[in-house]
Backbone as numpy.savetxt, mean C-alpha at the origin, in Angstrom:
# Nx Ny Nz CAx CAy CAz Cx Cy Cz
9.76 -5.77 -15.85 9.13 -4.42 -15.57 9.32 -4.59 -13.65
9.29 -3.53 -13.36 9.64 -3.38 -11.56 7.88 -3.14 -11.17
7.33 -3.86 -10.47 5.99 -3.62 -9.65 6.37 -2.49 -8.59
5.32 -1.89 -8.32 5.91 -0.88 -7.16 4.79 -1.56 -5.80
4.96 -1.81 -4.78 4.23 -2.08 -3.84 3.89 -1.12 -2.50
3.04 -0.72 -2.33 2.73 0.45 -1.34 2.19 -0.15 -0.18
2.62 -0.06 1.12 1.92 -0.56 2.18 1.27 0.50 3.15
0.05 0.16 3.11 -1.08 1.38 3.54 -1.70 0.80 4.72
-1.98 1.76 5.46 -3.37 1.90 6.78 -3.52 3.18 6.99
-4.77 3.34 6.53 -5.86 4.38 7.26 -5.02 5.77 7.05
-4.13 5.78 6.05 -3.79 7.42 5.76 -3.62 7.74 4.21
-4.85 7.96 3.78 -5.43 8.09 2.36 -5.01 9.30 1.82
-4.19 10.44 2.64 -4.24 11.61 1.86 -2.41 11.41 2.05
-1.59 10.46 2.52 -0.39 10.04 2.07 -0.34 9.40 1.11
-1.29 8.26 1.05 -1.22 7.37 0.08 -1.60 8.04 -1.25
-2.81 9.03 -1.70 -2.66 9.77 -2.55 -1.65 10.45 -2.94
-0.79 10.87 -1.99 0.58 11.76 -2.33 1.37 10.70 -3.08
1.34 9.60 -2.60 2.43 8.82 -2.89 1.98 8.10 -4.17
0.89 7.71 -4.50 0.84 7.45 -6.11 0.92 8.77 -6.78
0.44 9.60 -6.74 0.73 10.66 -7.43 2.47 10.80 -7.95
3.05 10.87 -7.02 4.67 11.07 -7.20 5.31 10.33 -8.04
4.57 8.82 -7.90 5.05 7.75 -8.77 4.84 7.89 -10.10
3.56 8.28 -10.20 3.15 8.64 -11.60 3.80 9.49 -12.47
4.27 10.97 -11.32 4.92 11.93 -11.86 6.15 11.57 -12.15
7.02 10.79 -11.10 8.03 10.58 -11.15 9.12 9.41 -11.66
8.34 8.36 -11.63 8.92 7.39 -11.83 8.58 6.66 -13.17
9.55 6.13 -13.76 9.37 5.69 -15.22 10.05 3.83 -15.00
9.67 3.27 -16.06 9.95 2.18 -16.27 9.29 1.16 -15.59
8.20 1.33 -14.57 7.59 0.24 -13.57 6.43 -0.22 -14.24
6.02 -1.05 -13.96 4.94 -2.00 -14.02 3.76 -1.45 -13.32
3.33 -2.56 -12.62 1.84 -2.29 -11.69 2.33 -1.08 -10.47
1.36 -0.78 -10.02 1.47 -0.01 -8.57 0.13 -0.66 -8.07
0.73 -1.36 -6.45 -0.01 -2.54 -6.06 0.01 -1.96 -4.51
-1.43 -1.40 -4.23 -1.23 -0.94 -2.71 -1.59 -2.42 -1.77
-1.01 -2.28 -0.77 -1.31 -3.67 0.45 -2.04 -2.64 1.41
-3.47 -2.75 1.66 -3.76 -2.12 2.27 -4.63 -3.03 3.44
-4.56 -2.40 5.00 -4.33 -3.03 5.93 -5.08 -2.54 6.85
-6.37 -1.80 6.55 -7.15 -1.39 7.47 -7.54 0.23 7.10
-7.40 0.63 5.95 -8.18 2.00 5.52 -9.57 1.61 5.52
-10.42 2.84 5.62 -12.14 2.74 5.58 -12.43 2.80 4.27
-13.36 2.08 3.92 -13.99 1.92 2.58 -14.05 3.17 1.45
-14.42 4.17 2.42 -14.76 5.43 1.56 -13.68 6.04 1.48
-12.32 5.96 1.57 -11.35 6.39 1.40 -10.86 5.83 0.42
-10.46 4.54 0.16 -10.09 3.90 -0.69 -11.07 3.92 -1.99
-12.33 4.22 -1.46 -13.14 4.34 -3.16 -12.58 5.53 -3.76
-12.14 6.85 -2.84 -11.56 7.76 -3.57 -10.11 7.95 -4.21
-9.22 6.86 -3.55 -7.92 6.16 -4.13 -8.43 5.87 -5.35
-9.19 4.70 -5.65 -9.86 3.98 -6.62 -10.28 4.99 -7.34
-11.21 6.20 -7.21 -11.40 6.77 -8.37 -10.51 7.86 -8.70
-9.60 8.35 -8.19 -8.33 8.96 -8.38 -7.20 8.53 -9.11
-6.98 7.29 -8.66 -6.19 6.44 -9.53 -6.57 5.00 -9.76
-7.36 5.02 -10.57 -8.23 3.70 -11.40 -7.19 2.54 -11.76
-5.75 3.18 -11.97 -4.44 2.05 -12.63 -4.29 1.61 -11.60
-4.14 1.89 -10.23 -3.42 1.33 -9.10 -4.63 0.15 -8.75
-3.80 -0.83 -8.24 -4.40 -1.99 -7.75 -4.16 -2.21 -6.31
-5.52 -1.95 -5.58 -5.71 -2.48 -4.45 -5.68 -3.66 -3.88
-5.25 -4.14 -3.25 -5.32 -5.32 -2.52 -5.70 -5.40 -0.83
-6.68 -5.86 -0.30 -7.34 -5.66 1.10 -6.77 -6.54 1.97
-6.16 -6.36 2.67 -6.27 -7.49 4.41 -7.05 -7.87 4.38
-7.48 -9.41 4.81 -8.69 -9.81 5.02 -8.60 -9.49 6.51
-7.78 -8.91 7.21 -7.88 -8.31 8.65 -8.34 -7.00 9.01
-8.46 -6.21 7.95 -8.38 -4.90 8.01 -9.35 -4.09 8.59
-10.57 -4.45 8.64 -11.23 -4.17 9.21 -11.34 -4.33 10.77
-10.94 -5.61 10.95 -10.90 -6.06 12.47 -9.71 -5.13 12.98
-8.44 -4.97 12.30 -7.37 -4.22 12.72 -7.88 -3.02 13.11
-8.77 -2.27 12.10 -9.28 -0.86 12.30 -10.02 -0.85 13.75
-10.98 -1.77 13.82 -11.58 -1.77 15.35 -10.70 -1.71 16.23
-9.61 -2.51 16.49 -8.84 -3.06 17.42 -8.08 -1.86 17.80
-7.83 -1.19 16.78 -6.70 0.10 17.17 -7.79 1.18 17.63
-8.95 1.22 17.34 -9.98 2.28 17.64 -10.07 2.13 19.10
-10.26 0.63 19.54 -10.91 0.72 20.82 -9.43 0.61 21.87
-8.39 0.51 21.32 -7.39 0.31 22.22 -5.85 0.49 21.76
-5.82 1.98 20.85 -4.61 2.29 20.43 -3.54 1.96 20.82
-3.08 1.54 22.17 -1.89 1.52 22.72 -1.33 0.18 22.45
-2.31 -0.45 22.25 -1.96 -1.80 22.08 -1.15 -2.64 20.80
-0.45 -3.63 20.97 0.54 -3.91 19.69 -0.99 -4.50 18.88
-0.53 -4.21 17.30 -1.79 -5.18 16.32 -1.44 -6.46 16.50
0.15 -7.04 16.88 0.18 -8.48 16.93 -0.69 -8.88 18.13
-0.94 -8.29 19.27 -1.67 -8.54 20.51 -3.39 -9.05 19.80
-3.73 -8.75 18.74 -4.95 -9.49 18.30 -4.90 -10.64 17.56
-3.41 -11.22 17.45 -3.26 -12.85 16.60 -3.12 -12.53 15.36
-2.63 -11.12 15.12 -2.09 -10.96 13.46 -1.36 -10.15 13.21
-0.38 -10.67 12.20 0.48 -9.94 12.10 0.65 -9.41 10.65
0.73 -8.29 10.53 0.29 -7.35 8.82 1.24 -7.60 8.12
2.56 -8.28 8.52 3.71 -8.74 7.85 3.36 -10.07 6.85
2.62 -10.85 7.39 1.97 -12.06 7.01 1.85 -11.68 5.62
0.56 -10.86 5.32 -0.14 -10.30 4.55 0.68 -9.86 3.23
1.43 -8.80 4.14 2.45 -8.12 2.96 3.28 -9.06 2.38
4.11 -10.21 3.07 4.74 -11.37 2.37 4.36 -12.33 1.31
2.72 -12.32 1.68 2.09 -13.45 0.99 1.76 -12.91 -0.31
1.21 -11.45 -0.26 1.23 -10.81 -1.50 2.38 -10.86 -2.41
3.17 -9.81 -1.60 4.54 -9.84 -2.65 5.28 -10.92 -3.31
5.03 -12.41 -2.44 5.42 -13.60 -3.07 4.80 -13.97 -4.34
3.88 -13.15 -4.46 2.83 -14.06 -6.30 3.60 -12.98 -7.38
4.43 -12.12 -6.71 5.05 -11.33 -8.05 6.10 -12.11 -8.76
6.07 -11.85 -10.11 6.65 -13.00 -11.14 7.95 -12.08 -11.66
8.00 -10.89 -11.00 9.12 -9.87 -11.76 10.21 -10.31 -10.74
11.50 -9.76 -11.60 13.21 -9.95 -10.79 13.38 -8.82 -10.05
12.32 -7.98 -10.32 12.81 -6.96 -9.01 11.12 -6.01 -8.57
11.15 -5.65 -7.36 10.21 -5.23 -6.85 10.72 -3.58 -6.03
9.77 -2.92 -5.75 9.76 -1.71 -5.09 9.01 -1.55 -4.07
9.40 -1.73 -2.81 8.37 -1.61 -1.71 8.38 -0.42 -0.82
7.41 0.18 -0.78 7.54 1.65 0.18 6.16 1.55 0.57
6.28 2.88 2.06 5.18 2.80 2.47 4.39 3.97 2.14
3.17 4.50 2.50 2.32 5.34 1.86 2.90 6.47 2.16
3.59 7.12 3.54 3.95 8.25 3.88 5.35 8.51 3.44
5.92 8.07 2.16 6.82 7.98 1.42 6.28 8.79 -0.29
7.38 9.20 -0.77 7.05 9.82 -2.12 8.24 10.57 -2.78
8.35 10.26 -4.33 9.41 10.56 -4.88 9.51 12.49 -5.31
10.62 13.15 -5.31 10.74 14.28 -5.87 11.50 14.60 -6.94
12.22 13.61 -7.10 13.12 13.73 -8.71 12.66 12.54 -9.52
13.09 12.64 -10.39 12.77 11.54 -11.47 13.70 10.22 -10.95
13.18 9.13 -11.26 14.08 7.84 -10.94 13.31 6.45 -12.15
14.20 6.04 -13.04 13.80 5.52 -14.26 14.33 3.70 -13.47
13.10 3.05 -12.98 13.26 1.94 -12.52 13.99 0.53 -13.29
13.62 0.93 -14.46 14.07 0.12 -15.63 15.37 -0.51 -15.47
16.33 0.84 -15.19 17.61 0.57 -15.18 18.47 -0.41 -14.29
């Protein structure tokens, strides 16, 4: 099976649309895993309620990142001593499948795709 990883940060409407498109158009996939790096808890609860089969893994620095960007949106996230790529890579390295699909929450499918082929 091909697991699908969705990198996400505080754009729950896009995330919902992305997951809906996977359910509608993608066949042959395994788990849908959201790698969240800063979405507010109230929005993640809505995503979980609407998509209980999607797994959400939260970055340990997500809350800190959200506050950092709220206070100074023009600074780079790496200025806070944290690179979100480390979280993404660490999580994806745990996957035992031969193939994975990585996407952003602001992308979605509009046509059928069989990832098992």
